[in-house]
Short mmCIF file of N, CA, C and O in Angstrom, two decimals:
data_model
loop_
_atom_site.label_atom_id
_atom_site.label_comp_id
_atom_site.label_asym_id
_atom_site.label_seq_id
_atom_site.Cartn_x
_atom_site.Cartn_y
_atom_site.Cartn_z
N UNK A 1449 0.85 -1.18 0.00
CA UNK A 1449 0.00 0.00 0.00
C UNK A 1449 0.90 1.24 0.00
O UNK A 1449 1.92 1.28 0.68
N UNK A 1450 0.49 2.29 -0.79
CA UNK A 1450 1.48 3.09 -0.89
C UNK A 1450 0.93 4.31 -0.06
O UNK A 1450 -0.25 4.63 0.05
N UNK A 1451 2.19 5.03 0.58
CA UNK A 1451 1.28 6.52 1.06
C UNK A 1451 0.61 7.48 0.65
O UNK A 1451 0.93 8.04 -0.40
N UNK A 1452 -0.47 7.89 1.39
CA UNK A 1452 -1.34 9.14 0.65
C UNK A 1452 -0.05 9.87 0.07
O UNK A 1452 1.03 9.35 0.37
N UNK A 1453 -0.02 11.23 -0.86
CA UNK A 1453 0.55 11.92 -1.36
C UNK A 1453 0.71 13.26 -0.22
O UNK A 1453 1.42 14.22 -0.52
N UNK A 1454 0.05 13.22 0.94
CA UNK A 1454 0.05 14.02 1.60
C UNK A 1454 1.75 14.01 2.85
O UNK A 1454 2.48 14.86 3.38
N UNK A 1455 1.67 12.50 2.79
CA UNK A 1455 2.75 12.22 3.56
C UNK A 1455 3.85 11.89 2.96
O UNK A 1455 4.07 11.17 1.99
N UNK A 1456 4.83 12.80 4.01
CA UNK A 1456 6.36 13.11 3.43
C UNK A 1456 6.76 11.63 4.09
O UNK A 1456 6.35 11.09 5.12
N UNK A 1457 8.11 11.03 2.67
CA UNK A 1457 8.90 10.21 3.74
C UNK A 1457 9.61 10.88 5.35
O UNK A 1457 9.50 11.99 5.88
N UNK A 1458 10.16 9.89 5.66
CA UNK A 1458 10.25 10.63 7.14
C UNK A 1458 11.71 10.95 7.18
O UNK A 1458 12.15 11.66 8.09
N UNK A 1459 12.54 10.42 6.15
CA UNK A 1459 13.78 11.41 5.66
C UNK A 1459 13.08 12.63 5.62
O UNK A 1459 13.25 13.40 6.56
N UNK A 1460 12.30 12.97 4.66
CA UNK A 1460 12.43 14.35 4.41
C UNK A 1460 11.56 15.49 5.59
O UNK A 1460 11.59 16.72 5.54
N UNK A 1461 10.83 14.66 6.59
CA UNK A 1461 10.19 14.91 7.67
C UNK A 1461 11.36 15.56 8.93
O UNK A 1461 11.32 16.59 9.60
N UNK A 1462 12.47 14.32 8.85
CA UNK A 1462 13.70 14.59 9.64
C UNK A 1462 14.51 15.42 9.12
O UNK A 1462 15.14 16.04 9.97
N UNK A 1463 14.84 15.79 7.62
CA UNK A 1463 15.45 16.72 6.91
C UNK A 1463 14.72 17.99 7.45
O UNK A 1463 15.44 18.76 8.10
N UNK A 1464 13.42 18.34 7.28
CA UNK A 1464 12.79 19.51 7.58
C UNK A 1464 13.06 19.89 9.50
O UNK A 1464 13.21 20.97 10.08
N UNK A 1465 13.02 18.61 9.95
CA UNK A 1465 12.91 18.93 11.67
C UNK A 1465 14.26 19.60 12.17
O UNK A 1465 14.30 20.21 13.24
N UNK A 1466 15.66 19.38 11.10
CA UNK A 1466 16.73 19.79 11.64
C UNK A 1466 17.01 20.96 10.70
O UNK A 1466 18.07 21.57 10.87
N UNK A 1467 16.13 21.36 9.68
CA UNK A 1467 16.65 23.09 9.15
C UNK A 1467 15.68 24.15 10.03
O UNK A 1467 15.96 25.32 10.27
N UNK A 1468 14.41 23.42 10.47
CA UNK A 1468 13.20 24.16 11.29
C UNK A 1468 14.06 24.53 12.63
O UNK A 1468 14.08 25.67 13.09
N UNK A 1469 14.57 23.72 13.03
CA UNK A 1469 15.47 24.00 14.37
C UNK A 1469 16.48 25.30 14.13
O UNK A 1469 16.44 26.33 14.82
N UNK A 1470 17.27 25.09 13.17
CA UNK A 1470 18.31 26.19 12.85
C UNK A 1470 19.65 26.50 13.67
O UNK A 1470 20.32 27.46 13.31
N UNK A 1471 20.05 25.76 14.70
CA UNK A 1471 20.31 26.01 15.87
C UNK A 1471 20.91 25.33 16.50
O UNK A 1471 20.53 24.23 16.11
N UNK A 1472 21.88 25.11 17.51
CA UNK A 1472 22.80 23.79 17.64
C UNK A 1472 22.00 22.00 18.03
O UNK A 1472 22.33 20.83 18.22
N UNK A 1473 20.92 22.78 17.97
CA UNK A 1473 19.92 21.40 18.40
C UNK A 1473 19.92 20.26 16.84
O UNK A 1473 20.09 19.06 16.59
N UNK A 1474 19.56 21.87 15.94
CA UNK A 1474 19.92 20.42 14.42
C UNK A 1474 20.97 20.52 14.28
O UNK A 1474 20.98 19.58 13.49
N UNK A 1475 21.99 20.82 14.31
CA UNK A 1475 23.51 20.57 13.75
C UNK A 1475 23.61 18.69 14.94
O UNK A 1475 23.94 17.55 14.61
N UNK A 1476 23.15 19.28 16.22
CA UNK A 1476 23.39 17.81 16.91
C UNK A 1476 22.56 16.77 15.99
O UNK A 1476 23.15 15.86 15.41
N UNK A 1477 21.37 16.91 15.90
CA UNK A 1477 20.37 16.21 15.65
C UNK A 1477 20.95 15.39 14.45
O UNK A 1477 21.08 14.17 14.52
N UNK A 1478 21.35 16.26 13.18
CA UNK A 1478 21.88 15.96 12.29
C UNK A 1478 23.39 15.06 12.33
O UNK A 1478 23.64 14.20 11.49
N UNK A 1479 24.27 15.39 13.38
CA UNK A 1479 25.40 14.50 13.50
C UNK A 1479 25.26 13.31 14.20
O UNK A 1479 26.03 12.37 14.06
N UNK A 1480 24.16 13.32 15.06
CA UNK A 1480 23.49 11.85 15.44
C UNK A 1480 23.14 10.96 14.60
O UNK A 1480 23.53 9.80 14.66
N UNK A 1481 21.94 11.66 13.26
CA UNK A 1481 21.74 10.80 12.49
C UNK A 1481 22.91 9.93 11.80
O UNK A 1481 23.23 8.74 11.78
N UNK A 1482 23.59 11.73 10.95
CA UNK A 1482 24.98 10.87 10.50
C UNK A 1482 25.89 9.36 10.76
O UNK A 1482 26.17 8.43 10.00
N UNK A 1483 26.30 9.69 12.64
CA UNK A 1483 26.27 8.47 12.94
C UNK A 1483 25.55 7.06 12.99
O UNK A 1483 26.07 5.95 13.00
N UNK A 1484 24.04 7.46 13.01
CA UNK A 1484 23.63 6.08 13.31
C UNK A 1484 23.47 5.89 11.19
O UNK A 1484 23.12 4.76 10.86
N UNK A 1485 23.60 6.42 10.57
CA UNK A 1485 23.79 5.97 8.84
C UNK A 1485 25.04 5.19 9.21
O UNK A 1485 25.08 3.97 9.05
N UNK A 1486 25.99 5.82 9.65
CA UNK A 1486 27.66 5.05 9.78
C UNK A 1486 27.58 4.00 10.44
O UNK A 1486 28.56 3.28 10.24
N UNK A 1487 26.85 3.58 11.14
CA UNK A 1487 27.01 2.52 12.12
C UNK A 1487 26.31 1.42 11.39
O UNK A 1487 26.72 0.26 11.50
N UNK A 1488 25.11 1.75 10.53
CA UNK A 1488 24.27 0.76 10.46
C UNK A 1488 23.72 1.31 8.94
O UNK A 1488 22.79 2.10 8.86
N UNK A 1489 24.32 0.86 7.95
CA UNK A 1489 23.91 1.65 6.60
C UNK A 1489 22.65 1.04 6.14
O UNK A 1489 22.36 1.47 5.02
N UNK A 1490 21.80 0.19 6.61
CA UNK A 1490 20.50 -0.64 6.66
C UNK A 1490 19.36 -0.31 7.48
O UNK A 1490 18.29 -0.92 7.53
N UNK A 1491 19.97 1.37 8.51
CA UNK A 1491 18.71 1.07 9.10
C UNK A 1491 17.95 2.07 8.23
O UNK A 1491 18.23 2.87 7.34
N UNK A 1492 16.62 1.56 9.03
CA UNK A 1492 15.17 2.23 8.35
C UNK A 1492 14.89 4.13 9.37
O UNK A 1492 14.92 4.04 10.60
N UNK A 1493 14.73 5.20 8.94
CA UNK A 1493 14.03 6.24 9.48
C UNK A 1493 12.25 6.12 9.35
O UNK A 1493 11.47 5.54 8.60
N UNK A 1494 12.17 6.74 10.17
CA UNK A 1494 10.91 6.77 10.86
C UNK A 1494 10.09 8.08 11.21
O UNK A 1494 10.92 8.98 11.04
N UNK A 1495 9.30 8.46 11.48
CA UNK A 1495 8.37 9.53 12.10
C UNK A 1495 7.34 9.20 12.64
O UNK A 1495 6.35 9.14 11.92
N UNK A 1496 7.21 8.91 13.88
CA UNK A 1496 6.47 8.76 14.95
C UNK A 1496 5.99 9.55 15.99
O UNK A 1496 6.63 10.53 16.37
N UNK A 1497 4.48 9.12 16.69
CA UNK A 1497 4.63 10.32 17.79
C UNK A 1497 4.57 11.60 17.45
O UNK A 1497 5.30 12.49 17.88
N UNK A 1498 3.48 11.73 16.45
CA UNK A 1498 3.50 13.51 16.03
C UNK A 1498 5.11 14.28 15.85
O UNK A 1498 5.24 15.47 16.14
N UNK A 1499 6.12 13.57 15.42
CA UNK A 1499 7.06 14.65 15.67
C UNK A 1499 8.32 13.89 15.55
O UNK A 1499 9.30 14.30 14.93
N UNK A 1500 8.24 12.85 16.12
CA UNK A 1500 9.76 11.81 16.72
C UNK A 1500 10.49 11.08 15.58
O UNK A 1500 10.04 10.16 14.91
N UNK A 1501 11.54 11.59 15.50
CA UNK A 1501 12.55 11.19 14.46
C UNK A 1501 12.87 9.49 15.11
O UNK A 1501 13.08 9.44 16.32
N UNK A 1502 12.90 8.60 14.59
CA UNK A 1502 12.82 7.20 15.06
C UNK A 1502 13.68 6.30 14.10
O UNK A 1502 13.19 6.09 12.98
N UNK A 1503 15.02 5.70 14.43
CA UNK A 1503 15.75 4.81 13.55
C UNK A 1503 15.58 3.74 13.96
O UNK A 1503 15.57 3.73 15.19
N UNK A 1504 15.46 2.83 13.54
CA UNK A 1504 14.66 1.17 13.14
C UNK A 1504 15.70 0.16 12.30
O UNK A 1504 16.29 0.37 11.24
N UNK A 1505 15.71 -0.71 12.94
CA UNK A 1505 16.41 -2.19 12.31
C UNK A 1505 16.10 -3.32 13.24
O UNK A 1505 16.52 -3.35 14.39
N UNK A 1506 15.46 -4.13 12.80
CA UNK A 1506 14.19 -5.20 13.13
C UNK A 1506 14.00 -4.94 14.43
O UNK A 1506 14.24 -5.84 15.23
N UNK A 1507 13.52 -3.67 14.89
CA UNK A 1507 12.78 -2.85 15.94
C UNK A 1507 13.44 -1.52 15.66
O UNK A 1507 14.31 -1.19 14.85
N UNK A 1508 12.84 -0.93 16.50
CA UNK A 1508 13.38 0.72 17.45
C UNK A 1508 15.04 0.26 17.96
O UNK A 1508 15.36 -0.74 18.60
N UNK A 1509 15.70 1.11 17.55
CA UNK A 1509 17.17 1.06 17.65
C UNK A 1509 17.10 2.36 18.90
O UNK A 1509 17.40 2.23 20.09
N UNK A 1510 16.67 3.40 18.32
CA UNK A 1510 16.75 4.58 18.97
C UNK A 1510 15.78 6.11 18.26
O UNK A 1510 15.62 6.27 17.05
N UNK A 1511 15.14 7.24 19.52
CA UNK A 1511 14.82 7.69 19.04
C UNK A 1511 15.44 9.45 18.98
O UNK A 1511 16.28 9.61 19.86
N UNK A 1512 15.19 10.70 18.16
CA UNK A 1512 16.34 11.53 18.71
C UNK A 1512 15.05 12.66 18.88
O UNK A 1512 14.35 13.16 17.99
N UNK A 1513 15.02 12.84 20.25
CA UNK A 1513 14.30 14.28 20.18
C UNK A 1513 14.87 15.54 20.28
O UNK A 1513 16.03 15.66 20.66
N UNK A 1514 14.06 16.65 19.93
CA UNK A 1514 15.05 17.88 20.67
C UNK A 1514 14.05 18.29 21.49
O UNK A 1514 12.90 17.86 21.45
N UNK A 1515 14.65 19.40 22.50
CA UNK A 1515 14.30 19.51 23.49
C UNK A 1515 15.01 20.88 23.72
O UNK A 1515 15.96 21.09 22.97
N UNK A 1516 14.57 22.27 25.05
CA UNK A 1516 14.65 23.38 24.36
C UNK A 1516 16.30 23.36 24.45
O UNK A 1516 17.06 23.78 23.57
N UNK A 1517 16.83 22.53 26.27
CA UNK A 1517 17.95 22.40 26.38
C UNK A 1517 18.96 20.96 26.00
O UNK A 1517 20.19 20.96 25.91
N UNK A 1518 18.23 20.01 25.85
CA UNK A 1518 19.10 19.41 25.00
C UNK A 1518 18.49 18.07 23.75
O UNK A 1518 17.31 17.74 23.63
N UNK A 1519 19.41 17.61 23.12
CA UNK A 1519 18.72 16.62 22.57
C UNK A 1519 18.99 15.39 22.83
O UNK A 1519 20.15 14.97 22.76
N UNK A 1520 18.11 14.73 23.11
CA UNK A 1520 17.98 13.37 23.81
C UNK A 1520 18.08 12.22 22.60
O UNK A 1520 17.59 12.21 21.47
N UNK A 1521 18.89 11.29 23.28
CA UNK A 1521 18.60 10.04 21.89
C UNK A 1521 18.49 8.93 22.71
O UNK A 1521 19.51 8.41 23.15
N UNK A 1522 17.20 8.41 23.04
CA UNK A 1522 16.66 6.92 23.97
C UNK A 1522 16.71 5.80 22.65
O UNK A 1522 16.32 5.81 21.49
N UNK A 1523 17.44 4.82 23.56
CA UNK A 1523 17.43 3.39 22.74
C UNK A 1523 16.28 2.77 23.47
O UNK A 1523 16.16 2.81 24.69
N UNK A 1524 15.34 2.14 22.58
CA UNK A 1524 14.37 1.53 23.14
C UNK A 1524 15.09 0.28 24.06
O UNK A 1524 14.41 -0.26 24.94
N UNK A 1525 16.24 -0.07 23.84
CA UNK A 1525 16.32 -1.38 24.90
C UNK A 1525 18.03 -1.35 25.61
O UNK A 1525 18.84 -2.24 25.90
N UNK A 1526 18.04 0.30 25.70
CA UNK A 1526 19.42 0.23 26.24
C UNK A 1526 19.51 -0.12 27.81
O UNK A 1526 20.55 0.34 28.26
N UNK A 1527 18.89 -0.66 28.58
CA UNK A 1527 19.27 -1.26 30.02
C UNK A 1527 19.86 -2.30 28.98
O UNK A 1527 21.09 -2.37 29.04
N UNK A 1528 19.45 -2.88 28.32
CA UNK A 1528 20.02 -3.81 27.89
C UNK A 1528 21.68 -4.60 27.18
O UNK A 1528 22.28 -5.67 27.08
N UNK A 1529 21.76 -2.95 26.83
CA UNK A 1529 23.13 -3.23 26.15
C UNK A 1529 24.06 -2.28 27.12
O UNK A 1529 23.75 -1.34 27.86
N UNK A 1530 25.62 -3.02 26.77
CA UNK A 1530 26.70 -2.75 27.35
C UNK A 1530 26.90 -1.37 27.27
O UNK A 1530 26.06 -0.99 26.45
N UNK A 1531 27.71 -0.14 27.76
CA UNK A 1531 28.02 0.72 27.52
C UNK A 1531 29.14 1.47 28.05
O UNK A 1531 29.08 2.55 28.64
N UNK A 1532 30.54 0.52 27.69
CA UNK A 1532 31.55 0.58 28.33
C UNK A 1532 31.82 2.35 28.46
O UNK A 1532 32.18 2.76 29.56
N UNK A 1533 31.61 3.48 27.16
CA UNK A 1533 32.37 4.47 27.69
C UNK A 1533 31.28 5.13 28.35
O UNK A 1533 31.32 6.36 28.32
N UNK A 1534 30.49 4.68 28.84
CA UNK A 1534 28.97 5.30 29.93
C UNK A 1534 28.92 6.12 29.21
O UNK A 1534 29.84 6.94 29.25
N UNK A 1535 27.86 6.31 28.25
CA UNK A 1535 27.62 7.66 27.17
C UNK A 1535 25.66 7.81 27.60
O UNK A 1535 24.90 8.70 27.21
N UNK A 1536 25.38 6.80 28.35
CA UNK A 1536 24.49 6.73 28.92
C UNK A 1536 24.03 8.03 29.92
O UNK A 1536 24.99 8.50 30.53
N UNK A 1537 23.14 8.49 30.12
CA UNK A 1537 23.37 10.07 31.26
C UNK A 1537 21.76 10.33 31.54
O UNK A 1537 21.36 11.41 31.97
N UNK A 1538 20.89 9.22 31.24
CA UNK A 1538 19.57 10.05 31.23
C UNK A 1538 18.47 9.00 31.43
O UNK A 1538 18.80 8.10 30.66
N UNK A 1539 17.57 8.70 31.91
CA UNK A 1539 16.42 7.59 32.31
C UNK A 1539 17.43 6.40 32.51
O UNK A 1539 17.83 5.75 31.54
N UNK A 1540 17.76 6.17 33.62
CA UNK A 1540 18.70 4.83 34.17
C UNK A 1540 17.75 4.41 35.05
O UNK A 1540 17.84 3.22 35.35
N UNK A 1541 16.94 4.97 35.51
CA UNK A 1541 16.07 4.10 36.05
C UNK A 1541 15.18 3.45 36.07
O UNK A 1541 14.57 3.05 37.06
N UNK A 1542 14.84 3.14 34.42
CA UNK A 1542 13.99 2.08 34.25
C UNK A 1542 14.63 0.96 34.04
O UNK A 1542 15.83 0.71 34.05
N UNK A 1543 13.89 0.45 33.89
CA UNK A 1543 13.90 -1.58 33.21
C UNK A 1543 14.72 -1.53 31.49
O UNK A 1543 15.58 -2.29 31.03
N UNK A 1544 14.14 -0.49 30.95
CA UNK A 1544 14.29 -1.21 29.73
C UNK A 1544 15.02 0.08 28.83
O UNK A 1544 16.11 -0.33 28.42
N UNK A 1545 14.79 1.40 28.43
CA UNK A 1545 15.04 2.16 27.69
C UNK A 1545 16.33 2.90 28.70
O UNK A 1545 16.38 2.65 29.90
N UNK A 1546 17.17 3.69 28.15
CA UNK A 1546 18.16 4.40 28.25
C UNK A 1546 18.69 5.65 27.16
O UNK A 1546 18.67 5.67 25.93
N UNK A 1547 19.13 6.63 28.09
CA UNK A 1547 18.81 8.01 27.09
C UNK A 1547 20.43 8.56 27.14
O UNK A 1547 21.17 8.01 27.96
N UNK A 1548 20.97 9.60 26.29
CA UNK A 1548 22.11 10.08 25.93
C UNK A 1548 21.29 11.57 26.00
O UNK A 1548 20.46 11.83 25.12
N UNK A 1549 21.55 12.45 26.99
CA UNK A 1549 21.07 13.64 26.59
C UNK A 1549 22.30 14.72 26.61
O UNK A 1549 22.90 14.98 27.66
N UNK A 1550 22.60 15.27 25.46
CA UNK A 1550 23.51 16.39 24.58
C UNK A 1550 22.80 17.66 25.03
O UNK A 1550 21.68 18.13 24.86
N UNK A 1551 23.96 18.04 25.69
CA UNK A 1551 23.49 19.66 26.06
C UNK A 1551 24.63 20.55 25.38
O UNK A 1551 25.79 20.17 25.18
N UNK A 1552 24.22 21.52 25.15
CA UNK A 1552 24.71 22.66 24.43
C UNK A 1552 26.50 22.75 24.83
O UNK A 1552 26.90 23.14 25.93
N UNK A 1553 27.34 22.34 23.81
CA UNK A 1553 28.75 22.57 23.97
C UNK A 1553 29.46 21.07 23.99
O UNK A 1553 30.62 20.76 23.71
N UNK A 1554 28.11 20.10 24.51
CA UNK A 1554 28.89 18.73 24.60
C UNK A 1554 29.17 18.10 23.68
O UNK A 1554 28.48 18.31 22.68
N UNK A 1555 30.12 17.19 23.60
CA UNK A 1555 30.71 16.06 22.02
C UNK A 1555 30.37 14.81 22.47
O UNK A 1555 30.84 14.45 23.54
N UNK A 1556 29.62 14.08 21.86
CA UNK A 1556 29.57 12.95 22.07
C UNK A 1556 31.09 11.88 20.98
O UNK A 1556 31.67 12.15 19.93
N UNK A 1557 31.18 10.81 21.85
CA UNK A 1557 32.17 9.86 21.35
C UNK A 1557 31.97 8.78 20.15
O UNK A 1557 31.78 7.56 20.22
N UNK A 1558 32.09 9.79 18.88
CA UNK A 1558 31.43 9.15 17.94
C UNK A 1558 31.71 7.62 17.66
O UNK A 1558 30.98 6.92 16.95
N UNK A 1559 32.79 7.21 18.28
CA UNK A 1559 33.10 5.87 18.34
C UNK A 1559 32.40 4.79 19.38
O UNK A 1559 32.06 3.64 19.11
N UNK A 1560 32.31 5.32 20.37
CA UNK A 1560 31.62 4.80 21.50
C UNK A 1560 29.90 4.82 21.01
O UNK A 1560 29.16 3.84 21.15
N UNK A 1561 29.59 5.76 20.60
CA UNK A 1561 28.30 5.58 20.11
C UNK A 1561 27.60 4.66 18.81
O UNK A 1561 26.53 4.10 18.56
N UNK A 1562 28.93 4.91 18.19
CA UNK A 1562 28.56 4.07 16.62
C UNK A 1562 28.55 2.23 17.85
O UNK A 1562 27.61 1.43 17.97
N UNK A 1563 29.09 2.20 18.10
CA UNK A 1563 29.25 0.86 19.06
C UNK A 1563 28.15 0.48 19.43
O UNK A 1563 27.47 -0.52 19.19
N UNK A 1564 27.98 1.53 20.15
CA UNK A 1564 26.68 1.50 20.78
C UNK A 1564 25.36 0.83 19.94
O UNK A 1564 24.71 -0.21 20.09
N UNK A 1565 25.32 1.60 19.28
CA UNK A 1565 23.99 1.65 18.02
C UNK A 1565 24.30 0.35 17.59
O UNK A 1565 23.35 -0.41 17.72
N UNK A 1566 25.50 -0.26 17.03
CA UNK A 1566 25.94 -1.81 16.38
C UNK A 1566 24.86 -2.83 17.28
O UNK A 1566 23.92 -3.50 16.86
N UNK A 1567 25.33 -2.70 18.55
CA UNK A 1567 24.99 -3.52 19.77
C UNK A 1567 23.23 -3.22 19.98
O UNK A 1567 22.44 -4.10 20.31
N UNK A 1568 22.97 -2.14 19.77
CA UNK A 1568 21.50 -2.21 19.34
C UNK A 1568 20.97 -2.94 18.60
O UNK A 1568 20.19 -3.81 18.99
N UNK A 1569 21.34 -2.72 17.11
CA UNK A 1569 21.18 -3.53 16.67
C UNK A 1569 21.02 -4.79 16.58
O UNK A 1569 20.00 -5.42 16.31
N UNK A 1570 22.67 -5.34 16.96
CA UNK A 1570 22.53 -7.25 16.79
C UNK A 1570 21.71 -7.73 18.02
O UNK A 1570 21.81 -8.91 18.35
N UNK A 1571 20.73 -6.70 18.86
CA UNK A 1571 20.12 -7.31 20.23
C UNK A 1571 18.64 -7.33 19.53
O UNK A 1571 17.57 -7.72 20.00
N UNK A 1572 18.87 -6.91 18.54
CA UNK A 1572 16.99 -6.48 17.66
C UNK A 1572 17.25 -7.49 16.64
O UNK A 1572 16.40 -8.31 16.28
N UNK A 1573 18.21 -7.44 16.27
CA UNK A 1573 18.11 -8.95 15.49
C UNK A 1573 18.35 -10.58 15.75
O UNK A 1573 17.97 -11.48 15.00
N UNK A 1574 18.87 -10.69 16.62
CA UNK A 1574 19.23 -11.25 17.94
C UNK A 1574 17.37 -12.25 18.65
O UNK A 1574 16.88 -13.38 18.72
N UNK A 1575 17.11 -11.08 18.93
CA UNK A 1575 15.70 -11.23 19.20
C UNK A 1575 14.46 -11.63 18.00
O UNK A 1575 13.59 -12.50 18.00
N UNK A 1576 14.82 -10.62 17.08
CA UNK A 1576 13.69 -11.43 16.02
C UNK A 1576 13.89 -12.89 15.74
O UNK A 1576 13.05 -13.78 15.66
N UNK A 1577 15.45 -12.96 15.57
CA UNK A 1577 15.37 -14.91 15.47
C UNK A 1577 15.41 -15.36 15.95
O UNK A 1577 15.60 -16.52 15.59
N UNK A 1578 15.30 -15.10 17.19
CA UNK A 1578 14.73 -15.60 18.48
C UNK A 1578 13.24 -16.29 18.42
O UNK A 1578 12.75 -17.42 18.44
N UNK A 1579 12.75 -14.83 18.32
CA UNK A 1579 10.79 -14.72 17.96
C UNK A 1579 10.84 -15.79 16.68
O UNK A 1579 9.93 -16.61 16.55
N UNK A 1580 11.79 -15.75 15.88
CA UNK A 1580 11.15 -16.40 14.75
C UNK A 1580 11.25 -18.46 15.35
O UNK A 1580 10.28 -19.18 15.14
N UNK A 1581 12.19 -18.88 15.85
CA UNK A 1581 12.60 -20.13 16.41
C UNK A 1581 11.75 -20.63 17.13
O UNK A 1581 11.72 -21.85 17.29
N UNK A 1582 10.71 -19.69 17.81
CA UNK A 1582 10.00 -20.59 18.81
C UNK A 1582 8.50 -21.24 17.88
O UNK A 1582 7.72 -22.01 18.44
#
């Protein structure tokens, strides 16, 4: 089924969300994406949630919001995965999701993160053939 003509892919949804910003929120927003293309040249973009830029590979990998002071990027299942250089800084206290929140001036470790996102990944695929075996 193809989309109404009304709806933008969500590239160009996420293209528009980081020139609308103008501001170090899309320059981040935008070098996040960058990375998670580098890490994972297969995953799928998304637009969810009225608004939510969402990268996907056989689930939710991670999602990137902005926010006025910073921009947040939650992995739907980061309690789950390792995170040796703790790039982790934001909802640790749940069960299941884990957040990276970028505030104005900070660098994230584009190496530590591309890692990161990998390990997302093979835990989403990991799991589907999991789901698929039983």
């Amino acid at each position: 089924m193809s989309q109404p003509a009304t709806e933008q892919p969500a590239s160009q949804l996420i293209d528009a969300r980081i020139k609308e910003l103008g501001d170090r929120r899309g320059e981040t927003l935008a070098r996040l994406r960058a990375l998670i293309h580098e890490a994972d040249p297969e995953v799928v973009e998304e637009w969810k949630w009225r608004g939510v830029p969402v990268w996907s590979h056989d689930g939710i990998i991670c999602t990137g919001e902005t926010y006025k002071q910073v921009v947040k990027m939650t992995f739907a299942k980061g309690a789950a995965l390792e995170d040796p250089a703790g790039l982790f800084n934001a909802s640790l206290d749940g069960n299941t999701r884990r957040a990276i929140d970028l505030r104005e001036g900070e660098r994230i470790d584009a190496g530590a993160l591309k890692a990161l996102i990998r390990a997302a990944v093979a835990l989403n695929t990991a799991s589907k053939k999991k789901g698929r075996s039983k």
